Each structure stands twice: as structure tokens, then as C-alpha cells.
mmCIF file of C-alpha atoms in Angstrom:
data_model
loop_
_atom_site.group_PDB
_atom_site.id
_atom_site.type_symbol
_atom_site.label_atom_id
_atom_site.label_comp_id
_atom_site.label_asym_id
_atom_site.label_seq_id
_atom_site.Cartn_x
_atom_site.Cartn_y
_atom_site.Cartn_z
ATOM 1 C CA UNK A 1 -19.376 41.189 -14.281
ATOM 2 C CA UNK A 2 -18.844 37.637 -15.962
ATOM 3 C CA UNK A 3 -19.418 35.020 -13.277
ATOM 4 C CA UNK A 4 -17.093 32.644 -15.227
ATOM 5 C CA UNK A 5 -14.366 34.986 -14.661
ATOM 6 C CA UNK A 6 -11.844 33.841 -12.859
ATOM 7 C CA UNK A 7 -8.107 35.622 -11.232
ATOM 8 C CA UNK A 8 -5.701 35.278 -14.376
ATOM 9 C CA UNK A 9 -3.781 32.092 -13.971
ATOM 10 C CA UNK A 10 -6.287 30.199 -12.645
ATOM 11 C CA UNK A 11 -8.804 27.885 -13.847
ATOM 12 C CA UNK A 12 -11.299 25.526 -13.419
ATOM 13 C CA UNK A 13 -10.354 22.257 -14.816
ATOM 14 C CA UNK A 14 -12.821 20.117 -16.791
ATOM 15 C CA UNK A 15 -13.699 17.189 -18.873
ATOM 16 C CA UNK A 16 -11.967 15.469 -20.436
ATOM 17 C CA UNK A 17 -9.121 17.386 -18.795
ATOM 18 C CA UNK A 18 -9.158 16.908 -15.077
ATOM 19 C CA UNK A 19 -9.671 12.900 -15.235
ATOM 20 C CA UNK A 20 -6.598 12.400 -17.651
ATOM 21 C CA UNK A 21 -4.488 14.411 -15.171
ATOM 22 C CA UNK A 22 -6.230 12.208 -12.403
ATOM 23 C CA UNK A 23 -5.137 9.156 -14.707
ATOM 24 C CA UNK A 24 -1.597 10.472 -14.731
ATOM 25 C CA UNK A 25 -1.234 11.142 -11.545
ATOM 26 C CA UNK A 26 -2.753 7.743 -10.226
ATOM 27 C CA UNK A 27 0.121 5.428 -12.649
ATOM 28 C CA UNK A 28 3.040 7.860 -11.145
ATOM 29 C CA UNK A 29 1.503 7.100 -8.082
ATOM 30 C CA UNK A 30 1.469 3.132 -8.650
ATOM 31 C CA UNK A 31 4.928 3.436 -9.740
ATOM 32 C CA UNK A 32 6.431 5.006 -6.131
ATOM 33 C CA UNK A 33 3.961 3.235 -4.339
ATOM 34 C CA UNK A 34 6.062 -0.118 -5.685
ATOM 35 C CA UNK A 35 9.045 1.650 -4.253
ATOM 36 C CA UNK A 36 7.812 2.175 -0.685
ATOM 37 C CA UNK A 37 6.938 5.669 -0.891
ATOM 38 C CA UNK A 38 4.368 6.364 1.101
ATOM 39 C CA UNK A 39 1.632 9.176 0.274
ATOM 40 C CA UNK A 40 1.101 12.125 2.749
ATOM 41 C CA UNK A 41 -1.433 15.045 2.160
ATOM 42 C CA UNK A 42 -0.564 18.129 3.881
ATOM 43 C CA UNK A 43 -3.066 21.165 4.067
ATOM 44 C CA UNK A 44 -2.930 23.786 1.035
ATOM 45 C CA UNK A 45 -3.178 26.476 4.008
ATOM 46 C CA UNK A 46 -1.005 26.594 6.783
ATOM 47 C CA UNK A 47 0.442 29.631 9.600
ATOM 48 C CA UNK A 48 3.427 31.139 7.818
ATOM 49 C CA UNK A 49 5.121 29.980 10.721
ATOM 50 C CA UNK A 50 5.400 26.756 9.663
ATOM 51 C CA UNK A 51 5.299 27.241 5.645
ATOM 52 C CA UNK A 52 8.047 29.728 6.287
ATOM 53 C CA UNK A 53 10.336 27.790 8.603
ATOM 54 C CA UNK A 54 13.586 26.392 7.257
ATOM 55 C CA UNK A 55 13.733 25.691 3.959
ATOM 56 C CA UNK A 56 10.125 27.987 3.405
ATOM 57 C CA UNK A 57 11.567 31.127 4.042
ATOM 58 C CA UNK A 58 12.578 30.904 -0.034
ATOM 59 C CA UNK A 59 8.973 30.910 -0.981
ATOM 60 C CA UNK A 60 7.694 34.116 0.808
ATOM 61 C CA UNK A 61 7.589 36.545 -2.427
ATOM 62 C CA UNK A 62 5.586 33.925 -4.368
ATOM 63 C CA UNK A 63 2.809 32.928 -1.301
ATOM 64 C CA UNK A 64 -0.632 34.488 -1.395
ATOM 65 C CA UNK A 65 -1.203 35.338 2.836
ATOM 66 C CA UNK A 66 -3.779 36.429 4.524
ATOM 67 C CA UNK A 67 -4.944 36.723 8.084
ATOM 68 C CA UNK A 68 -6.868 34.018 9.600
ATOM 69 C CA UNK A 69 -9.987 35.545 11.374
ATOM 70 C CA UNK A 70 -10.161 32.912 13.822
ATOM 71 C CA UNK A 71 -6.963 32.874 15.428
ATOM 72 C CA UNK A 72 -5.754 36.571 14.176
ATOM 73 C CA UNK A 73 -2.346 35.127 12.797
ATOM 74 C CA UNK A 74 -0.952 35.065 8.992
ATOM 75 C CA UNK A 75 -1.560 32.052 6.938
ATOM 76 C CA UNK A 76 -0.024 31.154 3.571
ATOM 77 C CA UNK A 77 -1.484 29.434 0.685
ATOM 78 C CA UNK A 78 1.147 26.363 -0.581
ATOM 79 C CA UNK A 79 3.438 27.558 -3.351
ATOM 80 C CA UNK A 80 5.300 24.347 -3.061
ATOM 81 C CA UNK A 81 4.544 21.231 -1.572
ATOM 82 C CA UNK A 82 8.484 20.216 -0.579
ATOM 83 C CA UNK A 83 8.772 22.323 1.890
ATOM 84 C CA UNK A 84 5.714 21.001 3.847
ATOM 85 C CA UNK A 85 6.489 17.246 3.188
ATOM 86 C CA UNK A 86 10.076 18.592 5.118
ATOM 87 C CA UNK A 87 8.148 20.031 8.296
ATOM 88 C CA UNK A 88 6.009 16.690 8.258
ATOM 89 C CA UNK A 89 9.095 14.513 8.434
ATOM 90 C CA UNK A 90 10.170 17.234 11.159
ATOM 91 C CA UNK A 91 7.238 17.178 13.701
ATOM 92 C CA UNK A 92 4.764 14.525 12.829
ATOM 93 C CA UNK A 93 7.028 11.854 11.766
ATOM 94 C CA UNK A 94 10.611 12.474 13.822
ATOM 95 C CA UNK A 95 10.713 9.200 15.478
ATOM 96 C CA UNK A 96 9.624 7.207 12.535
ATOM 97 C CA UNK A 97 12.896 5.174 11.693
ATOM 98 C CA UNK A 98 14.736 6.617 8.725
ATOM 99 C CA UNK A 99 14.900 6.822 6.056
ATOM 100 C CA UNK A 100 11.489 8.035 5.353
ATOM 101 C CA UNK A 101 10.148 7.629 1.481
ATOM 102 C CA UNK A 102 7.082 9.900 1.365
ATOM 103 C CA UNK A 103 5.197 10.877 -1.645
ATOM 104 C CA UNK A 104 2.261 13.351 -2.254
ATOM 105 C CA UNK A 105 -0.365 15.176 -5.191
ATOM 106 C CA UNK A 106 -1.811 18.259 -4.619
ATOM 107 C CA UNK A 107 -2.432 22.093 -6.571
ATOM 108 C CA UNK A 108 -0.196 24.431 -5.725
ATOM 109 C CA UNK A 109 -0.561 28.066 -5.801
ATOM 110 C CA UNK A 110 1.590 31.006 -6.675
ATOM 111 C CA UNK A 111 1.375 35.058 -6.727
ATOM 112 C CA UNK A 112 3.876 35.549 -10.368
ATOM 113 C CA UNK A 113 2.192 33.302 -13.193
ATOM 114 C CA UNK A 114 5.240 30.767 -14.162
ATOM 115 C CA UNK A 115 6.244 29.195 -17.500
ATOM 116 C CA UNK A 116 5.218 29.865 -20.631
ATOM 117 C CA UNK A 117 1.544 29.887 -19.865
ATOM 118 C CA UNK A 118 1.821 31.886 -16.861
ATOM 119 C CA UNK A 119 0.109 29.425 -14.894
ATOM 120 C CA UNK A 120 -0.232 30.207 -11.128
ATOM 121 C CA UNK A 121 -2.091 27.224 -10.396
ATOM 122 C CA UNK A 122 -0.389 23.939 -10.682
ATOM 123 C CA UNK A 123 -0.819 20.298 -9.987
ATOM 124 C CA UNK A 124 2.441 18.664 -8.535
ATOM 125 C CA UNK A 125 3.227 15.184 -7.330
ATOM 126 C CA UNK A 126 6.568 14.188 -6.194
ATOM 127 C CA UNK A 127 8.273 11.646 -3.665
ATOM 128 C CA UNK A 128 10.881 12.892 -1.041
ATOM 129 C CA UNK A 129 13.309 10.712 0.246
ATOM 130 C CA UNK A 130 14.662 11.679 4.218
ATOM 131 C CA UNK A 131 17.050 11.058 6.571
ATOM 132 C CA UNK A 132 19.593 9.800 4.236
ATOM 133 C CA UNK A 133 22.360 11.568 2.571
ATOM 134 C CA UNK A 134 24.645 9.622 0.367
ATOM 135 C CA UNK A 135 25.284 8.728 -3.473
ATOM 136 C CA UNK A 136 22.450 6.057 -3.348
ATOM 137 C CA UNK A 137 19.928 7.766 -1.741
ATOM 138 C CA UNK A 138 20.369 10.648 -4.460
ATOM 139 C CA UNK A 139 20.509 8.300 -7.005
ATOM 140 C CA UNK A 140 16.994 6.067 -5.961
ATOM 141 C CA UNK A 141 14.994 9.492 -5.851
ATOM 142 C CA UNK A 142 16.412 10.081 -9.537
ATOM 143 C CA UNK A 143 15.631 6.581 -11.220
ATOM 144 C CA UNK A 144 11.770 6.368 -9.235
ATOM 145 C CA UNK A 145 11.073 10.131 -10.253
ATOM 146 C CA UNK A 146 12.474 8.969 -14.207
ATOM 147 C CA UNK A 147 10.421 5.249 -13.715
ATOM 148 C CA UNK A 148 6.902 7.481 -12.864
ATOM 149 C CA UNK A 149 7.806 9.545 -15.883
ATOM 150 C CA UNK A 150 7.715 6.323 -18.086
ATOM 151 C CA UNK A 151 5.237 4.622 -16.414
ATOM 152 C CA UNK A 152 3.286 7.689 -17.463
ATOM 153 C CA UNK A 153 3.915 6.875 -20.521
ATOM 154 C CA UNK A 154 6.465 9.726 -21.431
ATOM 155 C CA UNK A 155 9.126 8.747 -23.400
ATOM 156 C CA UNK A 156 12.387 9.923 -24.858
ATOM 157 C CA UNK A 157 13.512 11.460 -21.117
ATOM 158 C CA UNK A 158 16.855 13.529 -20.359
ATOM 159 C CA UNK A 159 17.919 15.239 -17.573
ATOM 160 C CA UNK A 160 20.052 18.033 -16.735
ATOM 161 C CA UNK A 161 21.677 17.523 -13.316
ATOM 162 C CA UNK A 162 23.308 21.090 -11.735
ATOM 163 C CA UNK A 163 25.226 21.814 -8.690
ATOM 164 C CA UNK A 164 22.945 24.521 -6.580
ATOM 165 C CA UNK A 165 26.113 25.322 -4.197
ATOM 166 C CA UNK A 166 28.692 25.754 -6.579
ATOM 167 C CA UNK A 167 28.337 29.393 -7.847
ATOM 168 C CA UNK A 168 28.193 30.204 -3.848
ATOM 169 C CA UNK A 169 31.802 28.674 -3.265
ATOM 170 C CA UNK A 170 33.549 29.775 -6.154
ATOM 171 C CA UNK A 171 32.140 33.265 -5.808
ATOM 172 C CA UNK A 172 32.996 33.542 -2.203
ATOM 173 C CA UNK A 173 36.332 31.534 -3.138
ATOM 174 C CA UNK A 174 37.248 34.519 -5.928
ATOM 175 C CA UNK A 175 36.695 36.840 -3.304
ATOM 176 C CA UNK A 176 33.367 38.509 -3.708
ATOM 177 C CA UNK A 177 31.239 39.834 -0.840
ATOM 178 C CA UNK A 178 27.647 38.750 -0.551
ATOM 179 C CA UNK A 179 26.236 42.139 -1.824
ATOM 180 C CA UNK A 180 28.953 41.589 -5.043
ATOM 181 C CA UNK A 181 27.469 38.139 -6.050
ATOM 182 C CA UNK A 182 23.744 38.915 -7.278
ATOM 183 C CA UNK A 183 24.930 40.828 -10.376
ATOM 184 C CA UNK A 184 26.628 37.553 -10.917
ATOM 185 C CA UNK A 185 24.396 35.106 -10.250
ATOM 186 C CA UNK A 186 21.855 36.731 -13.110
ATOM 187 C CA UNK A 187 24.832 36.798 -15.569
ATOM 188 C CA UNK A 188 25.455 33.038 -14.604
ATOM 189 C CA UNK A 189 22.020 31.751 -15.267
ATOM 190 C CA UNK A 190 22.034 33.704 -18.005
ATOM 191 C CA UNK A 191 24.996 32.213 -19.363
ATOM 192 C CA UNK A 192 26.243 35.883 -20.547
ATOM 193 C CA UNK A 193 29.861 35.925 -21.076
ATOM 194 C CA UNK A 194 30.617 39.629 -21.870
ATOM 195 C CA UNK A 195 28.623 40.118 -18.531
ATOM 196 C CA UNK A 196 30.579 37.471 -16.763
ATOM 197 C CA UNK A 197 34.009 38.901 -18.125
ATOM 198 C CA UNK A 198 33.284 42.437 -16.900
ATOM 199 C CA UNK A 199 31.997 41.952 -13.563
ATOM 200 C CA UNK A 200 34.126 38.818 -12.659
ATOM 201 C CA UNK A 201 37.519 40.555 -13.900
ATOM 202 C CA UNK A 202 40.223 37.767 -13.245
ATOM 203 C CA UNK A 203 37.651 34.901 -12.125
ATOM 204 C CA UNK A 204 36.008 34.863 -15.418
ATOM 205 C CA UNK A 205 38.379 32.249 -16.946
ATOM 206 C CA UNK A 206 37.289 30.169 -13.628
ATOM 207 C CA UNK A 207 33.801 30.605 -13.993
ATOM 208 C CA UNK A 208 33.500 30.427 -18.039
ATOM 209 C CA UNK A 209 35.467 26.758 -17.319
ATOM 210 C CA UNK A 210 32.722 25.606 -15.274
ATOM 211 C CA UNK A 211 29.668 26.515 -17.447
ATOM 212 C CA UNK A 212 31.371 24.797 -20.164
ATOM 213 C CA UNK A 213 32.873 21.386 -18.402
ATOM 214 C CA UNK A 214 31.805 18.195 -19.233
ATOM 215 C CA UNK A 215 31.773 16.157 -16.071
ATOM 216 C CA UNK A 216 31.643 12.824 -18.129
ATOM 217 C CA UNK A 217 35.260 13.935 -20.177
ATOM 218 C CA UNK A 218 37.201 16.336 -18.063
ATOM 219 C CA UNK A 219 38.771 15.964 -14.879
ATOM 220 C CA UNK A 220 37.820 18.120 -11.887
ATOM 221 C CA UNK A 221 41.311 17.833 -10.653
ATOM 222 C CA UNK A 222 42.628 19.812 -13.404
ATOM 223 C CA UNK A 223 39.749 22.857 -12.101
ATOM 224 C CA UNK A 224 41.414 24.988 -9.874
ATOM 225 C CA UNK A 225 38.097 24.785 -7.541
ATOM 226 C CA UNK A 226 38.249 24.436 -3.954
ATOM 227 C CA UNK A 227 37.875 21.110 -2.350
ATOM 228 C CA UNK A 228 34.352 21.615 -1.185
ATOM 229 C CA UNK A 229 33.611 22.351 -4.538
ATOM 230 C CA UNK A 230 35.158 19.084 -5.828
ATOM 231 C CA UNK A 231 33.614 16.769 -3.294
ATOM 232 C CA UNK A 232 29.842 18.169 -5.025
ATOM 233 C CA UNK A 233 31.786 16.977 -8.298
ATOM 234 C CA UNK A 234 32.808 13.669 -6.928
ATOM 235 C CA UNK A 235 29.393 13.131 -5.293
ATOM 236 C CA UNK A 236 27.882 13.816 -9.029
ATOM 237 C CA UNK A 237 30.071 11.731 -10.883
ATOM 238 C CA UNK A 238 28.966 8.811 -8.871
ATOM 239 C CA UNK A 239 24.957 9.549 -8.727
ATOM 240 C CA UNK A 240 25.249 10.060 -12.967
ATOM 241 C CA UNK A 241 26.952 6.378 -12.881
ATOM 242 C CA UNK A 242 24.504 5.061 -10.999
ATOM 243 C CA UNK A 243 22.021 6.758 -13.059
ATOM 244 C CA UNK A 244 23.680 5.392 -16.302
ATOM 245 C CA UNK A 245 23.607 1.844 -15.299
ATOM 246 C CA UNK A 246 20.349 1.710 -14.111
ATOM 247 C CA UNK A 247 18.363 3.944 -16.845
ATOM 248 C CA UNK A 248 20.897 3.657 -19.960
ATOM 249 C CA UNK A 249 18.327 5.186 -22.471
ATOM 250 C CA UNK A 250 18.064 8.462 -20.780
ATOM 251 C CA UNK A 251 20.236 11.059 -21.939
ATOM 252 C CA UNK A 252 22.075 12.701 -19.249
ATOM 253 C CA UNK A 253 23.496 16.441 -19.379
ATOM 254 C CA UNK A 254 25.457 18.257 -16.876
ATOM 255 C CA UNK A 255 25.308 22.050 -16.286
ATOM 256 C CA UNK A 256 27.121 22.680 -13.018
ATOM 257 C CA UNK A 257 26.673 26.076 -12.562
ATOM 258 C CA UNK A 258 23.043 25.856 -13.206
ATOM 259 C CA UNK A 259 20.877 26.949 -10.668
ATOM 260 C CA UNK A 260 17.308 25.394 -9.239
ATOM 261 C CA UNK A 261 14.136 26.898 -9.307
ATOM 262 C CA UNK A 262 14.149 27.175 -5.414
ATOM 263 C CA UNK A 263 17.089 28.595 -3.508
ATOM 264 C CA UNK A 264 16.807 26.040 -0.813
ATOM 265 C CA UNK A 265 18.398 22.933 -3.120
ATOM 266 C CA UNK A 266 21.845 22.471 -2.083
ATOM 267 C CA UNK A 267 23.819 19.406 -3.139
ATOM 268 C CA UNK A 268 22.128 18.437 -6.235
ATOM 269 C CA UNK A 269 19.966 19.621 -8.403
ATOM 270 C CA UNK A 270 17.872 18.234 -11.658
ATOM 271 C CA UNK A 271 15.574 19.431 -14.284
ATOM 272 C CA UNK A 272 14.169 17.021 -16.466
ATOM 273 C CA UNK A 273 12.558 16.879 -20.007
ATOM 274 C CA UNK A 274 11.741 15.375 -22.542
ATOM 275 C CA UNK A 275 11.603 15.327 -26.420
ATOM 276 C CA UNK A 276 9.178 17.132 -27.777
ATOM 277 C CA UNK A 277 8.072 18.826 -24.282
ATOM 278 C CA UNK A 278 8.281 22.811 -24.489
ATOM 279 C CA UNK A 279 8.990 22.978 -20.841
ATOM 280 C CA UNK A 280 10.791 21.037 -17.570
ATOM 281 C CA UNK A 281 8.751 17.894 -16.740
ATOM 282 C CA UNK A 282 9.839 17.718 -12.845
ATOM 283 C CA UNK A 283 12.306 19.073 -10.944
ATOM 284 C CA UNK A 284 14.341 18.130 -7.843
ATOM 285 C CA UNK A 285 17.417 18.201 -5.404
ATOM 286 C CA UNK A 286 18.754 17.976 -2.592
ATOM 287 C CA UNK A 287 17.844 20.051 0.705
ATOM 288 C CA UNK A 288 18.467 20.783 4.509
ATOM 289 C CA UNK A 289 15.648 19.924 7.007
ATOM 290 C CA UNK A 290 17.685 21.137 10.266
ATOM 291 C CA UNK A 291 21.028 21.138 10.821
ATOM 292 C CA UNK A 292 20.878 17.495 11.411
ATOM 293 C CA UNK A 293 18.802 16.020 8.900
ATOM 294 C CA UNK A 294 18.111 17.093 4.873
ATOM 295 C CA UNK A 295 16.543 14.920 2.194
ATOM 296 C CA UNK A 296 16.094 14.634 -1.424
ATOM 297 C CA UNK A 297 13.092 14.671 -3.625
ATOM 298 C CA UNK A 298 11.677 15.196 -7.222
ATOM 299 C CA UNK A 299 8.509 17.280 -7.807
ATOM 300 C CA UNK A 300 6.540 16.281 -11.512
ATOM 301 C CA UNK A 301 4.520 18.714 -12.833
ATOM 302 C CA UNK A 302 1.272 17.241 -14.085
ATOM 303 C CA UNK A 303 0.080 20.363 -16.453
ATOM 304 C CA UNK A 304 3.465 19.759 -18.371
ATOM 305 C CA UNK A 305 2.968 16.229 -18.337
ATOM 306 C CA UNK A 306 -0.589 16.576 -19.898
ATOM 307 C CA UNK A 307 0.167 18.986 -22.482
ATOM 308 C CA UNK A 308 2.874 16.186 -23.469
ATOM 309 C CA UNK A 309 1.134 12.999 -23.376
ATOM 310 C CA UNK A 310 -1.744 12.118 -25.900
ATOM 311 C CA UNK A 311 -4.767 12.546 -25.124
ATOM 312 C CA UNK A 312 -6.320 9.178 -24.191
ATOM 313 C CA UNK A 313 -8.856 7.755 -26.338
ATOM 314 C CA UNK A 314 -12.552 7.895 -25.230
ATOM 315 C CA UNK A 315 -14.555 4.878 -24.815
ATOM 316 C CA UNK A 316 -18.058 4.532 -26.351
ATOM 317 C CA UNK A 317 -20.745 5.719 -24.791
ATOM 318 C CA UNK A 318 -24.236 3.672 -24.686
ATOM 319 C CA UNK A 319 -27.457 5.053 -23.911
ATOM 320 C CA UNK A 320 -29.906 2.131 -22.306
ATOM 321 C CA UNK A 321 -33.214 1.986 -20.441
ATOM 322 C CA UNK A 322 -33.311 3.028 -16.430
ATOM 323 C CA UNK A 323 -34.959 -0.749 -16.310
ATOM 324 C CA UNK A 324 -32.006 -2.390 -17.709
ATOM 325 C CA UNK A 325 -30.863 -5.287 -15.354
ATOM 326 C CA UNK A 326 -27.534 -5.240 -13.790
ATOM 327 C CA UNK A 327 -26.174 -8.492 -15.446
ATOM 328 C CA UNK A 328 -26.974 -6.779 -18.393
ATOM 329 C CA UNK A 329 -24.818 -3.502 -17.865
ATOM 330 C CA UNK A 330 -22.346 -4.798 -16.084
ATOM 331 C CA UNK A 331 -21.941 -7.276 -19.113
ATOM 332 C CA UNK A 332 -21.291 -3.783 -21.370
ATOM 333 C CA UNK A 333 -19.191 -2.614 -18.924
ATOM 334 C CA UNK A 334 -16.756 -5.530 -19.661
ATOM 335 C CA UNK A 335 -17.305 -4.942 -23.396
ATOM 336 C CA UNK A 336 -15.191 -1.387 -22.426
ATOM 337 C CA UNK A 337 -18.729 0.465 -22.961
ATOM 338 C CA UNK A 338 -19.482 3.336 -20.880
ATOM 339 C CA UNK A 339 -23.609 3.345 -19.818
ATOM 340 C CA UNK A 340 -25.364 5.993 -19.987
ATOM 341 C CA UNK A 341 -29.194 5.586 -18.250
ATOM 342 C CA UNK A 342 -32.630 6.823 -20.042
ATOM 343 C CA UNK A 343 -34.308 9.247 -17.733
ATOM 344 C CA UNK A 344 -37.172 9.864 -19.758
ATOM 345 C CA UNK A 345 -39.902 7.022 -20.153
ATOM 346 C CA UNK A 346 -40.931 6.370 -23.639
ATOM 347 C CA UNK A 347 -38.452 8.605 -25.019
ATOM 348 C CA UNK A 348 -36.742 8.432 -28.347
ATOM 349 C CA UNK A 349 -33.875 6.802 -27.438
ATOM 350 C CA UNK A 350 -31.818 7.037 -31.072
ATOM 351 C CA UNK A 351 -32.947 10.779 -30.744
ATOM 352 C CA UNK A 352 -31.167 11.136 -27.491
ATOM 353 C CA UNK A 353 -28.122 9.039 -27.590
ATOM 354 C CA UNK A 354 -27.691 11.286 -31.111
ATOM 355 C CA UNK A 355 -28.387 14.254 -28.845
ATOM 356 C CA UNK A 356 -25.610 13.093 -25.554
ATOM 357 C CA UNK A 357 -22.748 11.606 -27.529
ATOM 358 C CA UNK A 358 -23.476 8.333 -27.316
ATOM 359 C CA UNK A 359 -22.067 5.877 -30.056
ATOM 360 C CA UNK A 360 -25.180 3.475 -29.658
ATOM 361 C CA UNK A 361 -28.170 2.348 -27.698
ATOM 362 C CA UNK A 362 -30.067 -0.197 -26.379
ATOM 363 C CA UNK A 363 -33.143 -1.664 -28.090
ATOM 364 C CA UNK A 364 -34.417 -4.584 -26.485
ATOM 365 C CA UNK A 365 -31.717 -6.804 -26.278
ATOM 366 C CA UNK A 366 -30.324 -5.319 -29.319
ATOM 367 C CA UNK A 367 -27.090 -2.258 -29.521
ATOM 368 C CA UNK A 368 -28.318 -0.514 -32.511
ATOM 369 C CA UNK A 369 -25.626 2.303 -33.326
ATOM 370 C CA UNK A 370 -26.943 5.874 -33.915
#
């Protein structure tokens, strides 16, 4: 057997590789760090009675478990990292006044391969706004999540903003019975209107209105929704605004009908891109903690993010003598060089700096290049 082999969708992650995502993740971390997020780092294992709880239960089917030997329960390896910033906010942090602005980076891992790589390891870093739920609050986790983006250095950003409840009402609203609706749902994601016309019958006008309405042009009051669905409008229409004053270059889409990538979003939802990526950049919504209390957050996905950004440029490398005095390097290091020591006395150093990359060496007090 190949010892390199590893479970498909995995991987180990190398040079120059895993420090560029480290560099990416560490200026999206300045950037919410300016805006009083605060980073947490939760365990990648936990009981599945706690990564299940609440929101969690969504993310059974896609959780690797296994039994923990020590204290004979079930434990779950993270398939998301929301979900556990949620319980943290819940237990550890209850009586911290609200609202809470957390953020976090971490891998996550998943049992289906996702995307078009089929990647069932990630990296994800997000923030999570808690104990909040209005226009502004929605709007805040939106602009910081877009900000990190561009402080990233991604440019050219849109997103697509969706209403996770709103196939729920107007399904139930229409008259369809819970067992009716999944049949539906597919043929709503999927956008398919000869599926949508035979299985809806007389709601399909309804429906085939709202995959098609522009928020920004038509007026929900001419919808024949119910009112719970047009307070989700209302509460969109004033988050995009926000958006659009604060972040005019990004493009902005609507696609109410849309659903999230985890069926705990309710509220809100986002995806966003970005020109020239092949796949979502981040995602995010809003969610219910308890009864009581719910948040809002944005996850980025840093394997997107990498395979989108250019690669950064490597500095030069310079091979010098072990005995080289600290002045001395430190005095390259300034210069932007990267040292590289001699471990071999009286070796040929243009030889070896040919041999490990390096761009030049030291001779003396002389860089000679190679």
C-alpha cells in the first residue's frame, strides 16, 4: 500500500500552499478584528450531543462519528463551524452582554466531497454576530464579511442575497402538506418550470413570480404573498440599502426563492462571488440559537479564496555561513531576503545555494548571485 495515500478528499497541504492560505486567513482576520469580532476556537471533535443540538441536527448526514473509547458516547467530527460558535454563545458565553461579535478559522470535515473538486476537507473562517436581530445587525455581518473579502485582496465581489423561509410559507400558504413540499423544493432550486407547473398546479403562477422578481423594481405589495412572507421582503429591501450605500461597487442580486446550503438559515441568506471565481466565496444567514436568541454570520471559504487570488510572489532566498553575525542577517532580512544557513563547513556554497533555490549567497561580505 502507498503510504502517501490518503481518504479521497483529503489532503495534506504544503508549500507554498498552506502559508498563502495562512496569509489569507491572517488579513481577513485583521479586517474583523478592526470590527470587534473577537476570535474563538472550538474543538474539531465534540459529543453529538452538543454538535447536534439546535441548529446541528441539519448536519448529521454529512458528520463522520465515532464512539469515544473513553467515555463510551458518540462524537462527531465538525462539518461546520456555525453551529459550534452558536452553542459557545449558548453555554460558555450566556451572560456576556450582547451582542456578541465572535469570529473563528479552522478545517472542517465532511462525509460527501462538495464542489467541484469534491473536497471534504475545508478551511473556513467566518464572524457571527449574536444576540441581535434587526436590519443593522444583518447588514454589519454583510459589509465586514465583503471588507475581509477585499482586504484579501479579492476584487470585483457580488452577492446573491435569498430568503431561506420563503418557499416554506408560500408552500404551506398554497396548501401543501409537509410530505407534498420536497418534490418541490428540488424543482425550486432547480429552477425547473415544467416541473414547477406540474406539481404546483394553480400555485405555479405564484411561485414562477417569485423566482423571477426583482426586489430592487417590483413591488411586493402587488405579490399576492402572505404577510409573513412580505415582512422577509421588507426586512431585505432595507439590509440591500444599507448594503448599497455602504459598499456601492458590489453588485447585488436577489434570488428569493433560493435556498442556503444549510437548512438551519432562516431570515436571510447570501452567497457570494466573485468575477472570475468558479465557485461561492462565503456564505451566510441568518439563524435561531433557542427560542430566544438567533444570530447572523458569514462563513469564507479559504480553498476558494486561494484558487482565486494570485499566487504571492516569493522572496529571494540567500544562502550564508552558520558564522554569519546577527547584525549582518538581520540587515538582509530588511533587504526582504529570506536566509538560508550553511550547515556544512567548507562547503561549496555557489554549489549549494544552486542546489536549494537560493537566488544568491554570501561570500565574505560580498552577495554574489548564483
Amino acid at each position: 500500500m502507498n503510504k502517501a495515500l490518503l481518504p479521497t478528499g483529503l489532503h495534506d497541504l504544503l508549500f507554498p500552499k498552506a502559508g498563502a492560505q495562512i496569509n489569507i486567513v491572517a488579513k481577513i482576520s485583521k479586517h474583523v478584528e478592526g470590527y470587534g469580532y473577537q476570535k474563538v476556537s472550538p474543538p474539531a471533535i465534540e459529543y453529538e450531543d452538543s454538535l447536534f443540538a439546535g441548529a446541528g441536527r441539519f448536519l448529521k448526514k454529512n458528520t463522520f462519528r465515532f464512539m469515544d473509547p473513553q467515555s463510551d458516547k458518540m462524537m462527531g467530527v465538525r462539518s461546520d463551524m456555525t453551529v459550534q460558535i452558536a452553542r459557545i454563545a449558548a453555554t460558555r458565553l450566556v451572560n456576556t452582554p450582547k451582542p456578541l461579535r465572535l469570529s473563528y478559522a479552522g478545517d472542517v470535515f465532511r462525509v460527501k466531497g462538495d464542489g467541484l473538486h469534491a473536497e471534504r476537507q475545508f478551511t473556513q473562517t467566518g464572524i457571527e454576530l449574536i444576540g441581535v436581530d434587526n436590519a443593522y445587525a444583518d447588514a454589519e455581518v454583510v459589509i465586514v464579511a465583503l471588507g475581509a473579502l477585499k482586504a484579501a485582496g479579492v476584487k470585483r465581489l457580488c452577492i446573491d442575497f435569498n430568503l431561506p423561509d420563503l418557499a416554506g410559507i408560500v408552500l404551506k400558504e398554497l396548501g401543501f402538506k409537509k410530505e407534498d413540499r420536497k418534490p418541490l423544493f428540488s424543482a425550486i432550486k432547480r429552477k425547473d418550470e415544467t416541473a414547477i407547473n406540474n406539481l404546483a398546479g394553480d400555485g405555479a403562477e405564484l411561485i414562477l413570480k417569485l423566482i423571477n422578481y426583482n426586489i430592487m423594481s417590483e413591488d411586493i405589495s402587488n405579490i399576492a404573498v402572505p404577510d409573513s412572507a412580505k415582512v422577509l421582503f421588507y426586512r431585505l429591501i432595507e439590509v440591500i440599502n444599507i448594503v448599497k450605500d455602504k459598499l456601492p461597487d458590489v453588485q447585488i442580486s436577489i434570488d428569493p426563492l433560493g435556498a442556503g446550503r444549510f437548512s438551519y438559515h432562516s431570515g436571510i441568506g447570501f452567497s457570494i462571488f466573485a468575477k472570475g471565481a468558479k465557485a461561492e466565496l462565503g456564505r451566510g444567514g441568518r439563524y435561531k440559537i433557542d427560542e430566544d436568541s438567533g444570530g447572523i454570520g458569514a462563513t469564507l471559504y479559504v480553498n476558494e479564496l486561494f484558487r482565486l487570488l494570485p499566487r504571492p510572489v516569493p522572496k529571494e532566498k540567500v544562502l550564508i555561513p552558520f558564522d554569519t553575525g546577527a547584525a549582518k542577517i538581520e540587515s538582509l532580512q530588511k533587504e526582504g531576503y529570506v536566509i538560508v544557513h550553511s550547515l556544512e563547513h567548507g562547503e561549496d556554497m555557489k554549489k549549494t545555494a544552486q542546489y536549494l533555490g537560493c537566488s544568491c549567497y554570501l561570500d565574505g561580505k560580498q552577495l554574489k548571485t548564483v
